[in-house]
mmCIF file with all atom_site columns, C-alpha atoms in Angstrom:
data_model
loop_
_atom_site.group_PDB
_atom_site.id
_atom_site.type_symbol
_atom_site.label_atom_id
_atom_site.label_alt_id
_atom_site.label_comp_id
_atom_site.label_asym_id
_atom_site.label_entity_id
_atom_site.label_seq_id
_atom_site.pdbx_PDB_ins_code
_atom_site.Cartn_x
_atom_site.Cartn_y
_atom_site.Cartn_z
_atom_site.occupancy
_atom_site.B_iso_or_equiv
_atom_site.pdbx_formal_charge
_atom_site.auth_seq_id
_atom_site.auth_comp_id
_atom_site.auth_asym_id
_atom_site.auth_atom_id
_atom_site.pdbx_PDB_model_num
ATOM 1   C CA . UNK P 1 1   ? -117.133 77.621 -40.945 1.00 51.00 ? 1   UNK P CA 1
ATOM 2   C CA . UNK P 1 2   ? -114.085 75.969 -41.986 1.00 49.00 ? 2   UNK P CA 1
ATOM 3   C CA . UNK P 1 3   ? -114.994 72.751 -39.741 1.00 47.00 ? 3   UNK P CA 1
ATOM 4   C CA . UNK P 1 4   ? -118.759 72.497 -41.055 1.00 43.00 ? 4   UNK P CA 1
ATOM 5   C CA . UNK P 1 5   ? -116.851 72.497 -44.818 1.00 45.00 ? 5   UNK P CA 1
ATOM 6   C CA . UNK P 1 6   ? -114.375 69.723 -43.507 1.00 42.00 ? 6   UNK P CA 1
ATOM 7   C CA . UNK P 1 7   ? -116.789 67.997 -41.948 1.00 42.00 ? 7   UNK P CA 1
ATOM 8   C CA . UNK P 1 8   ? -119.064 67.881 -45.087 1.00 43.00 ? 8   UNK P CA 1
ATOM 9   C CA . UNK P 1 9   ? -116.061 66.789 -47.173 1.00 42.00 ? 9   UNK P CA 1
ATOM 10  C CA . UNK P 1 10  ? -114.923 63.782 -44.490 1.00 46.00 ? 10  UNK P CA 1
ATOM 11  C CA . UNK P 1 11  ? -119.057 62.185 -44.781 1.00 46.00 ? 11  UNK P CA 1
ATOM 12  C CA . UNK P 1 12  ? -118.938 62.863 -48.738 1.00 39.00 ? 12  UNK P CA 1
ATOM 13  C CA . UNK P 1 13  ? -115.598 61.004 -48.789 1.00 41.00 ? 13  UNK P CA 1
ATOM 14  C CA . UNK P 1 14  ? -117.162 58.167 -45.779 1.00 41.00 ? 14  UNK P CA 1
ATOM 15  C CA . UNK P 1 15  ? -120.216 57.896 -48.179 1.00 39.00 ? 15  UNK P CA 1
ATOM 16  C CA . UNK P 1 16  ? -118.649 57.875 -51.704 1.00 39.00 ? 16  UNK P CA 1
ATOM 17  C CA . UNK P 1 17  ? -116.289 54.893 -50.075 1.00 43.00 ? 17  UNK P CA 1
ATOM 18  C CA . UNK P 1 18  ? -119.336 52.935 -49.018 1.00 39.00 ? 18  UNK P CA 1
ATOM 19  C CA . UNK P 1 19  ? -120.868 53.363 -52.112 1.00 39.00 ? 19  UNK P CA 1
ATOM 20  C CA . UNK P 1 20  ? -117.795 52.327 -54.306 1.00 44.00 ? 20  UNK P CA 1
ATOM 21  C CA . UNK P 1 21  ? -117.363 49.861 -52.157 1.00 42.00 ? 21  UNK P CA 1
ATOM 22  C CA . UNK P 1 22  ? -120.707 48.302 -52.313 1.00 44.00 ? 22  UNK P CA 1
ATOM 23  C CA . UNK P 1 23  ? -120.562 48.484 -56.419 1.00 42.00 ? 23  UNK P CA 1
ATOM 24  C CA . UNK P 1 24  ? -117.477 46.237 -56.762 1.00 41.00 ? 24  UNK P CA 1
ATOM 25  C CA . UNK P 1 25  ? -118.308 43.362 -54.376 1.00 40.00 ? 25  UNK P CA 1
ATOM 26  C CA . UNK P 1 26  ? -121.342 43.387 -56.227 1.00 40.00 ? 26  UNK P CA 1
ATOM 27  C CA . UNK P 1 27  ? -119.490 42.741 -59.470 1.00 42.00 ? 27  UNK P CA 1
ATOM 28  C CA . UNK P 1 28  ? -116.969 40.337 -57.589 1.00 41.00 ? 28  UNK P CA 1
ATOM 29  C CA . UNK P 1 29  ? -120.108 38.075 -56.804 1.00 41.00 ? 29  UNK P CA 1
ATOM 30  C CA . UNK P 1 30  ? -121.047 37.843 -60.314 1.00 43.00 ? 30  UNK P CA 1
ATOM 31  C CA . UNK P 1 31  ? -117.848 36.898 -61.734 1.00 42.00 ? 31  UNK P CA 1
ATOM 32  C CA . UNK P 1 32  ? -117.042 33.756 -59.306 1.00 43.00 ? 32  UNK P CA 1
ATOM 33  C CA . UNK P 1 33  ? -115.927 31.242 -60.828 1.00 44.00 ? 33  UNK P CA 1
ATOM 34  C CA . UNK P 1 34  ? -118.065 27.681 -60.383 1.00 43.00 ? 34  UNK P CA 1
ATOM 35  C CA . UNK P 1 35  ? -115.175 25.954 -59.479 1.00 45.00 ? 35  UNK P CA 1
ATOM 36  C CA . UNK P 1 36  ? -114.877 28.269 -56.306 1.00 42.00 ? 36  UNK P CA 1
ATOM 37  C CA . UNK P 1 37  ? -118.539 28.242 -55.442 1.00 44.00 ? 37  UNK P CA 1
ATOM 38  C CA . UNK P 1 38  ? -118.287 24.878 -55.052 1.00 43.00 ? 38  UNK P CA 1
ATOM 39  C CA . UNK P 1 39  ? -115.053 24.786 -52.876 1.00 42.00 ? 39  UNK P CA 1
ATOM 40  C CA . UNK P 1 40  ? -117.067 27.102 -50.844 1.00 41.00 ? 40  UNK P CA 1
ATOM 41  C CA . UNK P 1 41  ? -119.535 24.795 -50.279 1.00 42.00 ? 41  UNK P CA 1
ATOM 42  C CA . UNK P 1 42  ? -117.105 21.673 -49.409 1.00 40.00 ? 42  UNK P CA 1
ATOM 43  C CA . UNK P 1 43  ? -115.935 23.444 -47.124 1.00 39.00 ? 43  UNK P CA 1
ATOM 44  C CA . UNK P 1 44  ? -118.889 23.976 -45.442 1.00 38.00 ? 44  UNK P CA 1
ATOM 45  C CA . UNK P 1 45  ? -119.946 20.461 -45.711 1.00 35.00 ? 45  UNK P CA 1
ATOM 46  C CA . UNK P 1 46  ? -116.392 19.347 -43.752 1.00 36.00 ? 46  UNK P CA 1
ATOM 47  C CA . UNK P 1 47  ? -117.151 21.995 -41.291 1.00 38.00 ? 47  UNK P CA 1
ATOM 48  C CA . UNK P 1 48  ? -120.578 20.351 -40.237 1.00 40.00 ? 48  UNK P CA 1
ATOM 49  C CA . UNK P 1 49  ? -119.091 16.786 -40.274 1.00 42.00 ? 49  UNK P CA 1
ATOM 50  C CA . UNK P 1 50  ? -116.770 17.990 -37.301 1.00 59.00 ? 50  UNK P CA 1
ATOM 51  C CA . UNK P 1 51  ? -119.845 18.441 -35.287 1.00 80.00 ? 51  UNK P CA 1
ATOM 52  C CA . UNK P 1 52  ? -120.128 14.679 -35.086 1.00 82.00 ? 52  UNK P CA 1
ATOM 53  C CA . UNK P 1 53  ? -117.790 12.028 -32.893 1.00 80.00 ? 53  UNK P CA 1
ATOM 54  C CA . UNK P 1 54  ? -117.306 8.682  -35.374 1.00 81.00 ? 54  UNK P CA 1
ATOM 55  C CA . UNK P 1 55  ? -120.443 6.690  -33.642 1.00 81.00 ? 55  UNK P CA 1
ATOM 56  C CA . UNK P 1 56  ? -122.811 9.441  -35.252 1.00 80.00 ? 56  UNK P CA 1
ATOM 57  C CA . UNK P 1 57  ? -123.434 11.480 -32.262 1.00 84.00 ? 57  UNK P CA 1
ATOM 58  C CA . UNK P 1 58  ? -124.029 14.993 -32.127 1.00 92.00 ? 58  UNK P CA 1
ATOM 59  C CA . UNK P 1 59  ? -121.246 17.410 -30.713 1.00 94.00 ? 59  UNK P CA 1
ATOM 60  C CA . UNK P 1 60  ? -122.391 20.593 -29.288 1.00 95.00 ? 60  UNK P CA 1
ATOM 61  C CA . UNK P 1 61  ? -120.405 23.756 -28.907 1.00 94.00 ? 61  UNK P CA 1
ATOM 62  C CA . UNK P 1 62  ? -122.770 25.825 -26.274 1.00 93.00 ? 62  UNK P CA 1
ATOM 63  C CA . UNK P 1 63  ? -125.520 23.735 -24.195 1.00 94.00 ? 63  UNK P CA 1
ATOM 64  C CA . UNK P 1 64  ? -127.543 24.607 -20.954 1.00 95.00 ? 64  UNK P CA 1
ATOM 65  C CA . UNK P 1 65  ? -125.363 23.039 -18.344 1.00 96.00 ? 65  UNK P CA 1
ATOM 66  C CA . UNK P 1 66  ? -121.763 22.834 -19.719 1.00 96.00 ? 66  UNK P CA 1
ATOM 67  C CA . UNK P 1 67  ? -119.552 20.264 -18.822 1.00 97.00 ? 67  UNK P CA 1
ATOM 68  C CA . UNK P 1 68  ? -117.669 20.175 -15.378 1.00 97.00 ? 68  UNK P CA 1
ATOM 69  C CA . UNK P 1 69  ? -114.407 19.141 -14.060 1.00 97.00 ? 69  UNK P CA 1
ATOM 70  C CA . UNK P 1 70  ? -114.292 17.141 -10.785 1.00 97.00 ? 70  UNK P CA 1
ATOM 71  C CA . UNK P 1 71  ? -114.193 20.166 -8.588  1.00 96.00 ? 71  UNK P CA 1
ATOM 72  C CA . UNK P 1 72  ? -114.616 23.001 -10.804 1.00 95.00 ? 72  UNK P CA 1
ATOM 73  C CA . UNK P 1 73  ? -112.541 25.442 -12.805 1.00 94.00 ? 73  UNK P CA 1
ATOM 74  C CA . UNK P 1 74  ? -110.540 25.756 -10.316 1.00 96.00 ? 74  UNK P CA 1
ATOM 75  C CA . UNK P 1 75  ? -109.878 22.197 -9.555  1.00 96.00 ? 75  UNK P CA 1
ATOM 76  C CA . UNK P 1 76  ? -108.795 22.343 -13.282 1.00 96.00 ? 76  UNK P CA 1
ATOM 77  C CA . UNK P 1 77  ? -105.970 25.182 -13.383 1.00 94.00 ? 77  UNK P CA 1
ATOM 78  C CA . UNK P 1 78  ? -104.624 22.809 -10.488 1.00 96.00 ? 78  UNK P CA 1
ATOM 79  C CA . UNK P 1 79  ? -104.251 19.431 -12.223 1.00 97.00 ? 79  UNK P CA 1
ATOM 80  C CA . UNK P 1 80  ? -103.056 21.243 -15.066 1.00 96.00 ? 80  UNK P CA 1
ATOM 81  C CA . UNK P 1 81  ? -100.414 23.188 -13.297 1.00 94.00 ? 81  UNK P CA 1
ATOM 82  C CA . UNK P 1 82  ? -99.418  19.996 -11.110 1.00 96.00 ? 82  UNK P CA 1
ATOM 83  C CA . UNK P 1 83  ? -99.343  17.763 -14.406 1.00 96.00 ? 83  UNK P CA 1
ATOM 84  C CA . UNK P 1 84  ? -97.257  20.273 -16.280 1.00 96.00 ? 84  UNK P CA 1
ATOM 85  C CA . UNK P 1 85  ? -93.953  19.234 -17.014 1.00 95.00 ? 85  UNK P CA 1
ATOM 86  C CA . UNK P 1 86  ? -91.742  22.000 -19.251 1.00 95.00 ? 86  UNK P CA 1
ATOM 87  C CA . UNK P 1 87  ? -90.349  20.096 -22.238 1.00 95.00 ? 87  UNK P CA 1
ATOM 88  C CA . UNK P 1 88  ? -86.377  20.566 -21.559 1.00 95.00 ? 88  UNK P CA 1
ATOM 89  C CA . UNK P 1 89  ? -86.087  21.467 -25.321 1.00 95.00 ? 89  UNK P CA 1
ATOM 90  C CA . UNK P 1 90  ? -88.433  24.208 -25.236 1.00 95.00 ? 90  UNK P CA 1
ATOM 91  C CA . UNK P 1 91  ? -86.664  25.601 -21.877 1.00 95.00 ? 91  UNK P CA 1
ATOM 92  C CA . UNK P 1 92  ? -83.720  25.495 -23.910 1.00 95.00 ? 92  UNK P CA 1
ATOM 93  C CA . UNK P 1 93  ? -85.110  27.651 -26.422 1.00 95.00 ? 93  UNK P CA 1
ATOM 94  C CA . UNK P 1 94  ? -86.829  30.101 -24.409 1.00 95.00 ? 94  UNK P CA 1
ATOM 95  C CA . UNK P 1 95  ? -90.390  29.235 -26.014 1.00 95.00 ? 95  UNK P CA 1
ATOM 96  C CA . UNK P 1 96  ? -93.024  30.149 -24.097 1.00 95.00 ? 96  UNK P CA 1
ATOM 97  C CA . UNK P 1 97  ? -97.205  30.992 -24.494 1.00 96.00 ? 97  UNK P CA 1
ATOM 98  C CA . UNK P 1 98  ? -100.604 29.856 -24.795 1.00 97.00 ? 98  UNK P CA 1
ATOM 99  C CA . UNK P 1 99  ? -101.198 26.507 -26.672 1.00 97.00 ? 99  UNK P CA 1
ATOM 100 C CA . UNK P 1 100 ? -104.992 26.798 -27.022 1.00 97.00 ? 100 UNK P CA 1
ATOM 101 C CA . UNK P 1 101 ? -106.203 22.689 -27.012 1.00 97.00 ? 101 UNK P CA 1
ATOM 102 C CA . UNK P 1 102 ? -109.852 21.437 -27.628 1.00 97.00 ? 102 UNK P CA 1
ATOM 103 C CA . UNK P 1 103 ? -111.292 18.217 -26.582 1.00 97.00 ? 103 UNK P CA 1
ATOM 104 C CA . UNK P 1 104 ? -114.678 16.548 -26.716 1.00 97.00 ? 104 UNK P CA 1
ATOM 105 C CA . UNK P 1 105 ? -116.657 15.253 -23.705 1.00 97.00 ? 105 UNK P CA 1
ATOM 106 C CA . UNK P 1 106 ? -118.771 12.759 -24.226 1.00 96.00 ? 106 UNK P CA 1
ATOM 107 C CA . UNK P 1 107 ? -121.852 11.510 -22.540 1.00 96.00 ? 107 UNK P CA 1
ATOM 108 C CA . UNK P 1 108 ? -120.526 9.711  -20.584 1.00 95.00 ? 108 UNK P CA 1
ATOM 109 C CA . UNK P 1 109 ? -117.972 12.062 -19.163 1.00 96.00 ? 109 UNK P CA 1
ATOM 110 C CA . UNK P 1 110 ? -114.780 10.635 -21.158 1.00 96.00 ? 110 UNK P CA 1
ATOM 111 C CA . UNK P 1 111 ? -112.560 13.005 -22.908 1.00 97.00 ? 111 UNK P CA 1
ATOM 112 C CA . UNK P 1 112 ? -112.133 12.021 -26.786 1.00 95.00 ? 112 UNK P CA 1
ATOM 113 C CA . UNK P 1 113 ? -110.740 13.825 -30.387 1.00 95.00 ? 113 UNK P CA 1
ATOM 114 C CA . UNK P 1 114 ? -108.265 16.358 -29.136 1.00 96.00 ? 114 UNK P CA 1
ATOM 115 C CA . UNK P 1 115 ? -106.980 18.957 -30.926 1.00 96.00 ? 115 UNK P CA 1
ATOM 116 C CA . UNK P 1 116 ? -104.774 21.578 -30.896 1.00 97.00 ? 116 UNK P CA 1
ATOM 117 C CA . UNK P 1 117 ? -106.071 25.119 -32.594 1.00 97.00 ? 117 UNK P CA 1
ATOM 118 C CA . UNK P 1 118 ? -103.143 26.974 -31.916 1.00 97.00 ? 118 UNK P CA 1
ATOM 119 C CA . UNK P 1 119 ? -99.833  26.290 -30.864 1.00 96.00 ? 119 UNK P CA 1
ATOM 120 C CA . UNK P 1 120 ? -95.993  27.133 -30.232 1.00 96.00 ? 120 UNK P CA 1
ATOM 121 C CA . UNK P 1 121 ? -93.985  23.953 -31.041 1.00 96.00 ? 121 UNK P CA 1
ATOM 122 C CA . UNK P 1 122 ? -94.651  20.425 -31.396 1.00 96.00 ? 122 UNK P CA 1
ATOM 123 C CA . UNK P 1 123 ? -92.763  19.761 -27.888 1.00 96.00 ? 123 UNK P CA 1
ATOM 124 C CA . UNK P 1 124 ? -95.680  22.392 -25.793 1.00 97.00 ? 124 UNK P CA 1
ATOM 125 C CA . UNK P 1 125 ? -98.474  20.904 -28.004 1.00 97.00 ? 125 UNK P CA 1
ATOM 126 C CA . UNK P 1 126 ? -97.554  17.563 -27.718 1.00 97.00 ? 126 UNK P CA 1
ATOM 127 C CA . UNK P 1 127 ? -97.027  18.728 -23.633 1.00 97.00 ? 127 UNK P CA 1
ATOM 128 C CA . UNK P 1 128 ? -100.010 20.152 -23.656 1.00 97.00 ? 128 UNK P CA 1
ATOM 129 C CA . UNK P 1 129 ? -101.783 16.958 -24.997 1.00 97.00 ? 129 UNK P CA 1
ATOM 130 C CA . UNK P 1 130 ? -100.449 14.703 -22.677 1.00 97.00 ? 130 UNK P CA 1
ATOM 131 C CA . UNK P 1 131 ? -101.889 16.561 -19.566 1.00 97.00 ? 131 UNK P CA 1
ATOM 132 C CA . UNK P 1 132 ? -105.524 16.845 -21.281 1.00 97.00 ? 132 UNK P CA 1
ATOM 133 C CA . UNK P 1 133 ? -105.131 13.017 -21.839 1.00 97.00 ? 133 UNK P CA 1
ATOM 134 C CA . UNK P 1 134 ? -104.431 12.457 -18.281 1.00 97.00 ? 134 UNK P CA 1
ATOM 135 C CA . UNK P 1 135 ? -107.229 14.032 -16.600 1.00 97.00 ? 135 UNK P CA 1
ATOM 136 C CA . UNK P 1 136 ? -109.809 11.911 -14.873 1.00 97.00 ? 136 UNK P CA 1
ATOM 137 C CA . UNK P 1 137 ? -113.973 11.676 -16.395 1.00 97.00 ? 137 UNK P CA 1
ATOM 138 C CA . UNK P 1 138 ? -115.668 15.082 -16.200 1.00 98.00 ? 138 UNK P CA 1
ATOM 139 C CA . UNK P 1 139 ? -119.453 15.611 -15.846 1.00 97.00 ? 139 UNK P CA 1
ATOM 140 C CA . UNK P 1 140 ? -121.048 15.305 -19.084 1.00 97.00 ? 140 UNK P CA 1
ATOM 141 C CA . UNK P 1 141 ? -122.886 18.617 -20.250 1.00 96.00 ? 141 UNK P CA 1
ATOM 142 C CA . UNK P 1 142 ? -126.443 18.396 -20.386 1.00 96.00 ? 142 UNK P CA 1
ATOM 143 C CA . UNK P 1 143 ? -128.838 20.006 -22.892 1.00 95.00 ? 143 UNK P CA 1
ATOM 144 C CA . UNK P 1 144 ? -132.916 19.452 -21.995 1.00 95.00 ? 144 UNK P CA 1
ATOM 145 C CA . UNK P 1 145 ? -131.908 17.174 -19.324 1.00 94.00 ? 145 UNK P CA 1
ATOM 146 C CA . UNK P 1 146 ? -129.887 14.707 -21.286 1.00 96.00 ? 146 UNK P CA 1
ATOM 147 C CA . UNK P 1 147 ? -126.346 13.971 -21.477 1.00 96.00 ? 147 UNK P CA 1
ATOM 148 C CA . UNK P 1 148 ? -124.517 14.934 -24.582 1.00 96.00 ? 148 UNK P CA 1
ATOM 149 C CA . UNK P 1 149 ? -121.605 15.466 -25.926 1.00 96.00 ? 149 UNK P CA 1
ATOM 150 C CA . UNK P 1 150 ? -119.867 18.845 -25.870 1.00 97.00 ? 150 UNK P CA 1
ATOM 151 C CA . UNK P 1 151 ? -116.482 20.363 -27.543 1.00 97.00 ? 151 UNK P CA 1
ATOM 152 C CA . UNK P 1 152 ? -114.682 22.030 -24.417 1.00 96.00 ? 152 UNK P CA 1
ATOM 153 C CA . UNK P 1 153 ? -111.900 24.932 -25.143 1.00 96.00 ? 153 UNK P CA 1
ATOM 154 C CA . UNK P 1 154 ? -108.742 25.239 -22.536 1.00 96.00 ? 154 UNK P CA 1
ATOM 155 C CA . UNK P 1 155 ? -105.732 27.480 -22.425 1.00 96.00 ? 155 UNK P CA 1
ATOM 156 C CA . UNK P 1 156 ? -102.510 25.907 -21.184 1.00 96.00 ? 156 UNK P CA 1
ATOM 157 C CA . UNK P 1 157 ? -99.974  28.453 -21.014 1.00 95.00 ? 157 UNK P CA 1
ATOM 158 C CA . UNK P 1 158 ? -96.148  27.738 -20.322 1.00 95.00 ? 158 UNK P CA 1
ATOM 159 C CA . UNK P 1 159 ? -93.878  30.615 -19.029 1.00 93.00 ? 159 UNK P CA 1
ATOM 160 C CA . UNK P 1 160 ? -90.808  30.508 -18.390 1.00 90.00 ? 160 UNK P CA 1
ATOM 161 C CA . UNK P 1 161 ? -89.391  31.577 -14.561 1.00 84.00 ? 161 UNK P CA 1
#
């Protein structure tokens, strides 16, 4: 009995929440400023124009054949690993992790506007750079049978021994 009541309390609470809830972002929506509404929608507009390389063509993010590596993923962790050099500084300071870099690959297989989305210090993203910058022309992603260009995603991680 006492578990049916304190069950029955816990979904009153759950639903009174939901419905409180639901009532103030209600009223939060009407009172936006204009100002902020239109922020919001620069923002989206700079968001789109990163979808585009500086000659006007398209970027894609997913496509039916994705872009390849000479050799394959595998081929990949191996230049990266071989081209790897551990910045002395950042040995020094016992920094270590994931830089997460993005690149574009063109049409043509070239690798263009690199970028890194999250890092650990300028010395492993500038590292971490360099290597991407070095590796040879990939095979371009295709979507409906054409080449196109494609944003690619890769993990470099640096641990210390």
């Amino acid at each position: 009995m006492k578990k049916a009541i304190m069950n029955t309390m816990i979904i009153l609470f759950a639903l009174a929440m939901c419905v409180g809830c639901g009532q103030s972002s209600e009223q939060k929506e009407d009172s936006v400023p204009t100002d902020v509404a239109k922020e919001k929608e620069q923002v989206q507009v700079q968001a789109e124009d990163e979808d585009t390389l500086e000659n006007g063509e398209q970027v894609f993010r997913v496509v039916e054949v994705m872009p390849k590596f000479p050799g394959g993923d595998a081929e990949l962790l191996k230049f990266i690993a071989k081209n790897v050099k551990y910045p002395q500084e950042s040995q020094d300071k016992g920094e270590q992790g994931r830089v997460i870099c993005s690149f574009v690959v063109t049409k043509d297989g070239t690798l263009t506007n690199y970028k890194v989305l999250r890092g650990i210090s300028p010395a492993l993203d500038q590292e971490a750079v360099r290597v991407l910058q070095m590796m040879p022309r990939w095979t371009p992603g295709t979507q409906k049978g054409e080449p196109v260009a494609v944003k690619y995603t890769v993990p470099i991680t640096f641990k210390l021994q």
